[in-house]
Each structure stands twice: as structure tokens, then as C-alpha cells.
Short mmCIF file of N, CA and C in Angstrom, two decimals:
data_model
loop_
_atom_site.label_atom_id
_atom_site.label_comp_id
_atom_site.label_asym_id
_atom_site.label_seq_id
_atom_site.Cartn_x
_atom_site.Cartn_y
_atom_site.Cartn_z
N MET A 1 -17.76 73.90 32.91
CA MET A 1 -18.32 73.16 33.76
C MET A 1 -20.06 73.87 34.60
N LYS A 2 -18.58 75.01 35.16
CA LYS A 2 -18.86 75.37 36.78
C LYS A 2 -20.96 75.84 35.86
N LYS A 3 -21.18 76.19 34.72
CA LYS A 3 -21.67 77.30 33.95
C LYS A 3 -23.19 75.24 34.30
N LEU A 4 -23.09 74.20 34.21
CA LEU A 4 -23.74 73.25 33.13
C LEU A 4 -23.83 72.42 34.92
N LEU A 5 -22.77 72.39 36.21
CA LEU A 5 -23.73 71.82 37.33
C LEU A 5 -24.65 73.35 37.95
N PHE A 6 -24.41 75.03 37.05
CA PHE A 6 -25.86 75.31 37.46
C PHE A 6 -26.82 75.52 37.06
N ALA A 7 -27.21 75.09 35.67
CA ALA A 7 -28.25 74.65 34.69
C ALA A 7 -28.08 73.26 35.19
N LEU A 8 -27.71 72.45 36.07
CA LEU A 8 -28.26 71.47 36.59
C LEU A 8 -29.24 71.27 38.67
N MET A 9 -28.21 71.90 38.78
CA MET A 9 -28.95 72.47 40.07
C MET A 9 -29.84 73.61 40.41
N PHE A 10 -29.92 74.46 39.05
CA PHE A 10 -30.97 75.71 38.77
C PHE A 10 -33.00 75.38 39.05
N PRO A 11 -33.10 73.91 38.73
CA PRO A 11 -33.59 73.17 38.55
C PRO A 11 -34.40 73.27 40.37
N LEU A 12 -32.86 72.08 41.11
CA LEU A 12 -33.44 71.88 41.88
C LEU A 12 -34.13 73.12 43.25
N LEU A 13 -33.49 74.41 43.30
CA LEU A 13 -32.95 75.52 44.30
C LEU A 13 -34.18 76.15 43.73
N LEU A 14 -35.67 75.63 42.95
CA LEU A 14 -36.50 76.56 42.38
C LEU A 14 -37.57 75.33 42.94
N PHE A 15 -37.33 73.83 42.55
CA PHE A 15 -38.68 72.82 43.14
C PHE A 15 -37.87 71.97 44.47
N GLY A 16 -37.06 72.60 45.43
CA GLY A 16 -36.85 71.73 46.23
C GLY A 16 -34.62 70.63 46.43
N VAL A 17 -34.73 70.63 47.01
CA VAL A 17 -33.66 69.42 47.14
C VAL A 17 -34.44 67.72 46.62
N SER A 18 -34.01 66.74 46.09
CA SER A 18 -34.89 65.84 45.82
C SER A 18 -33.92 65.19 46.98
N THR A 19 -34.79 63.94 47.40
CA THR A 19 -34.39 62.95 48.33
C THR A 19 -35.20 61.63 47.46
N ASP A 20 -35.27 61.69 46.00
CA ASP A 20 -36.30 60.44 44.84
C ASP A 20 -34.52 60.10 45.35
N ASN A 21 -33.97 61.34 44.11
CA ASN A 21 -33.09 60.53 43.44
C ASN A 21 -31.24 61.51 43.70
N ILE A 22 -30.64 60.68 42.92
CA ILE A 22 -28.74 61.22 42.67
C ILE A 22 -28.69 61.79 41.79
N LEU A 23 -28.05 62.54 41.37
CA LEU A 23 -27.33 63.62 40.73
C LEU A 23 -26.01 62.84 40.80
N ALA A 24 -25.73 61.87 39.15
CA ALA A 24 -23.97 61.17 39.44
C ALA A 24 -23.15 62.18 38.11
N LEU A 25 -22.16 62.81 38.70
CA LEU A 25 -20.87 63.27 37.26
C LEU A 25 -19.73 62.10 37.61
N SER A 26 -19.35 61.67 36.03
CA SER A 26 -17.90 61.14 36.64
C SER A 26 -17.14 61.50 36.01
N TRP A 27 -16.17 61.45 36.80
CA TRP A 27 -14.31 61.55 35.89
C TRP A 27 -13.50 61.12 35.48
N MET A 28 -13.84 61.18 33.93
CA MET A 28 -14.14 59.76 32.61
C MET A 28 -12.42 59.01 32.96
N ASN A 29 -11.40 60.16 33.06
CA ASN A 29 -9.84 59.86 33.37
C ASN A 29 -10.28 59.27 34.26
N GLY A 30 -10.10 58.71 34.87
CA GLY A 30 -9.91 57.96 36.29
C GLY A 30 -11.34 56.60 36.21
N PHE A 31 -11.63 56.12 35.31
CA PHE A 31 -13.07 55.52 35.28
C PHE A 31 -11.77 54.41 33.29
N CYS A 32 -11.02 55.07 33.17
CA CYS A 32 -10.68 54.83 31.80
C CYS A 32 -9.85 54.33 32.19
N LYS A 33 -8.92 55.04 32.85
CA LYS A 33 -7.47 54.44 33.45
C LYS A 33 -7.54 53.15 34.08
N ALA A 34 -9.09 53.29 34.54
CA ALA A 34 -9.70 51.55 35.13
C ALA A 34 -9.72 50.34 34.01
N ASN A 35 -10.21 51.11 33.66
CA ASN A 35 -11.52 50.29 32.87
C ASN A 35 -11.00 50.67 30.82
N PRO A 36 -9.75 50.85 30.94
CA PRO A 36 -10.25 50.87 29.78
C PRO A 36 -9.46 50.05 28.20
N LYS A 37 -10.96 49.65 28.29
CA LYS A 37 -11.52 48.68 27.09
C LYS A 37 -12.67 49.00 26.84
N THR A 38 -13.40 49.58 27.88
CA THR A 38 -14.95 49.54 27.46
C THR A 38 -14.80 50.54 26.05
N LYS A 39 -16.57 50.60 25.78
CA LYS A 39 -16.61 51.67 24.96
C LYS A 39 -16.43 53.31 25.00
N ALA A 40 -17.37 53.55 25.98
CA ALA A 40 -16.39 54.27 26.26
C ALA A 40 -15.56 54.94 26.12
N CYS A 41 -14.36 54.09 26.92
CA CYS A 41 -13.15 54.81 26.33
C CYS A 41 -12.29 55.29 25.38
N ILE A 42 -12.84 53.55 25.15
CA ILE A 42 -12.54 53.38 23.46
C ILE A 42 -12.59 54.33 22.33
N ASN A 43 -14.09 55.15 22.64
CA ASN A 43 -13.88 55.91 21.67
C ASN A 43 -14.09 56.70 21.98
N ARG A 44 -13.34 58.38 22.88
CA ARG A 44 -12.98 59.14 23.10
C ARG A 44 -11.73 59.36 22.12
N LYS A 45 -12.12 61.27 21.63
CA LYS A 45 -10.56 61.19 20.99
C LYS A 45 -10.46 62.30 21.55
N ASN A 46 -8.62 63.07 21.15
CA ASN A 46 -8.25 64.25 21.22
C ASN A 46 -9.86 65.46 21.45
N GLY A 47 -9.57 66.55 22.38
CA GLY A 47 -10.69 67.41 22.42
C GLY A 47 -11.46 67.40 23.19
N ASP A 48 -11.89 66.52 23.52
CA ASP A 48 -13.33 64.89 23.64
C ASP A 48 -13.87 66.18 25.16
N TYR A 49 -15.11 66.55 25.44
CA TYR A 49 -14.89 67.03 26.77
C TYR A 49 -14.28 66.16 28.05
N SER A 50 -14.74 65.37 28.28
CA SER A 50 -14.48 64.08 29.43
C SER A 50 -13.39 64.38 29.27
N LEU A 51 -11.93 64.80 28.71
CA LEU A 51 -10.50 64.72 29.17
C LEU A 51 -10.75 65.48 29.44
N THR A 52 -10.89 66.87 29.89
CA THR A 52 -10.80 67.83 31.17
C THR A 52 -11.96 68.16 32.07
N HIS A 53 -12.58 67.90 32.19
CA HIS A 53 -14.31 67.90 32.35
C HIS A 53 -14.69 67.39 33.27
N PHE A 54 -15.38 66.93 34.29
CA PHE A 54 -16.33 65.90 35.09
C PHE A 54 -17.27 65.44 33.49
N THR A 55 -18.00 64.40 33.58
CA THR A 55 -19.21 64.64 33.35
C THR A 55 -19.99 63.58 33.58
N LEU A 56 -21.75 64.23 32.91
CA LEU A 56 -23.26 63.91 33.41
C LEU A 56 -23.06 62.25 33.42
N HIS A 57 -22.74 61.81 34.52
CA HIS A 57 -23.64 60.38 34.16
C HIS A 57 -25.39 60.05 34.34
N GLY A 58 -25.54 60.77 34.92
CA GLY A 58 -27.24 60.60 35.32
C GLY A 58 -27.45 60.85 36.30
N LEU A 59 -29.22 60.89 36.51
CA LEU A 59 -29.81 61.15 37.39
C LEU A 59 -30.83 60.43 37.94
N TRP A 60 -30.41 59.58 38.56
CA TRP A 60 -30.71 58.39 39.40
C TRP A 60 -31.38 57.97 40.54
N PRO A 61 -32.77 57.24 40.45
CA PRO A 61 -33.03 56.99 41.78
C PRO A 61 -32.31 56.45 42.38
N TYR A 62 -33.24 57.01 43.89
CA TYR A 62 -31.74 56.81 44.81
C TYR A 62 -32.72 55.21 45.14
N LYS A 63 -32.99 55.20 45.50
CA LYS A 63 -33.38 53.09 45.87
C LYS A 63 -32.99 52.90 44.84
N LYS A 64 -33.03 52.34 43.67
CA LYS A 64 -32.14 51.63 42.93
C LYS A 64 -33.50 51.70 41.91
N ARG A 65 -34.19 52.05 41.35
CA ARG A 65 -35.94 51.69 41.00
C ARG A 65 -35.52 52.07 38.98
N TYR A 66 -34.70 51.07 38.40
CA TYR A 66 -34.61 52.75 38.04
C TYR A 66 -34.91 51.35 35.75
N CYS A 67 -34.87 49.90 36.93
CA CYS A 67 -36.01 49.22 35.57
C CYS A 67 -37.07 49.30 36.07
N GLY A 68 -37.88 49.34 34.76
CA GLY A 68 -39.42 49.41 34.78
C GLY A 68 -39.46 50.83 33.82
N TYR A 69 -38.59 52.45 33.68
CA TYR A 69 -38.89 52.71 33.32
C TYR A 69 -38.57 53.40 31.88
N LYS A 70 -40.44 54.33 31.72
CA LYS A 70 -39.96 53.68 29.81
C LYS A 70 -38.93 54.38 29.55
N PRO A 71 -38.36 54.27 28.23
CA PRO A 71 -37.26 55.49 27.97
C PRO A 71 -38.40 56.68 27.09
N MET A 72 -37.58 57.57 27.22
CA MET A 72 -37.65 58.99 27.34
C MET A 72 -37.78 59.46 25.87
N ARG A 73 -38.02 60.48 25.74
CA ARG A 73 -38.43 61.13 23.82
C ARG A 73 -38.14 62.84 24.20
N LEU A 74 -36.11 62.33 23.54
CA LEU A 74 -35.24 63.85 23.68
C LEU A 74 -35.74 64.73 22.78
N SER A 75 -35.92 66.15 22.58
CA SER A 75 -34.83 67.00 21.23
C SER A 75 -33.93 66.48 20.70
N LYS A 76 -33.33 66.88 19.30
CA LYS A 76 -32.10 66.36 19.11
C LYS A 76 -31.07 67.71 19.82
N ASN A 77 -31.54 68.36 19.93
CA ASN A 77 -30.34 69.43 20.53
C ASN A 77 -30.23 69.05 21.81
N PHE A 78 -31.43 68.55 22.84
CA PHE A 78 -30.39 67.81 23.84
C PHE A 78 -30.18 66.51 24.23
N MET A 79 -30.26 65.94 23.22
CA MET A 79 -29.26 64.87 22.67
C MET A 79 -27.91 65.53 22.33
N LYS A 80 -28.07 66.59 22.14
CA LYS A 80 -26.92 67.28 21.22
C LYS A 80 -25.74 67.59 22.14
N ILE A 81 -26.75 68.32 23.45
CA ILE A 81 -26.16 68.63 24.58
C ILE A 81 -25.78 67.30 25.36
N LEU A 82 -25.96 66.08 25.82
CA LEU A 82 -26.18 65.21 26.23
C LEU A 82 -24.84 64.55 25.70
N GLU A 83 -24.51 64.58 23.51
CA GLU A 83 -23.51 64.33 23.85
C GLU A 83 -22.28 64.40 24.63
N LYS A 84 -22.29 65.84 24.70
CA LYS A 84 -20.99 66.24 24.52
C LYS A 84 -21.25 66.19 26.44
N TYR A 85 -21.56 66.69 27.11
CA TYR A 85 -21.13 66.14 28.43
C TYR A 85 -21.63 65.24 29.21
N ALA A 86 -21.77 64.03 28.27
CA ALA A 86 -23.04 62.86 29.30
C ALA A 86 -21.54 61.43 28.85
N CYS A 87 -21.30 60.31 29.67
CA CYS A 87 -19.96 60.26 29.18
C CYS A 87 -20.72 58.83 28.33
N GLY A 88 -19.65 58.26 28.08
CA GLY A 88 -20.43 57.16 26.76
C GLY A 88 -20.76 57.30 25.74
#
């Protein structure tokens, strides 16, 4: 997890701290205890990364400007990384 956090935070060290975005992490165990019937919780299996680590929830615009963004085209390798470290 420390390596993931470093990898996510390293670009901020190079380019400065963003005041436009919030990096959000999730503790899925707590979320799933409160919301056990959600798809993200139902689909978890033994050995899933989210059972023992914080997961990446997202990099969100600070002032709730999420709507209107075009979908991003991400590489297959990056999608595999997100499948492991991102919740749901």
C-alpha cells in the first residue's frame, strides 16, 4: 500500500499540490459492513486486495464538477492495475 500511495502522490510532488482535486481512498470493510448489498461488496472474494488494504476511490474535482467530463481512454495495463487497487 505504501508503494501505491507513493506512486499516486509522487506526481503531486513534481507538479505541486492540487487545489482543484481530491484524492479519495476507501476502507471497503467499513463500507461493506454498512452497505453489504452493493455490487462492489457482493463481488469481493477471498484474497481480494480490498480485504486488507485501503483502495483507490478516485481523483475527484474539488468543486463537484464531475458531470460533463468525457470518458477517458485507458490502456489495458492501467485497467488491470485499477481492477486491483480501485474499489468496485
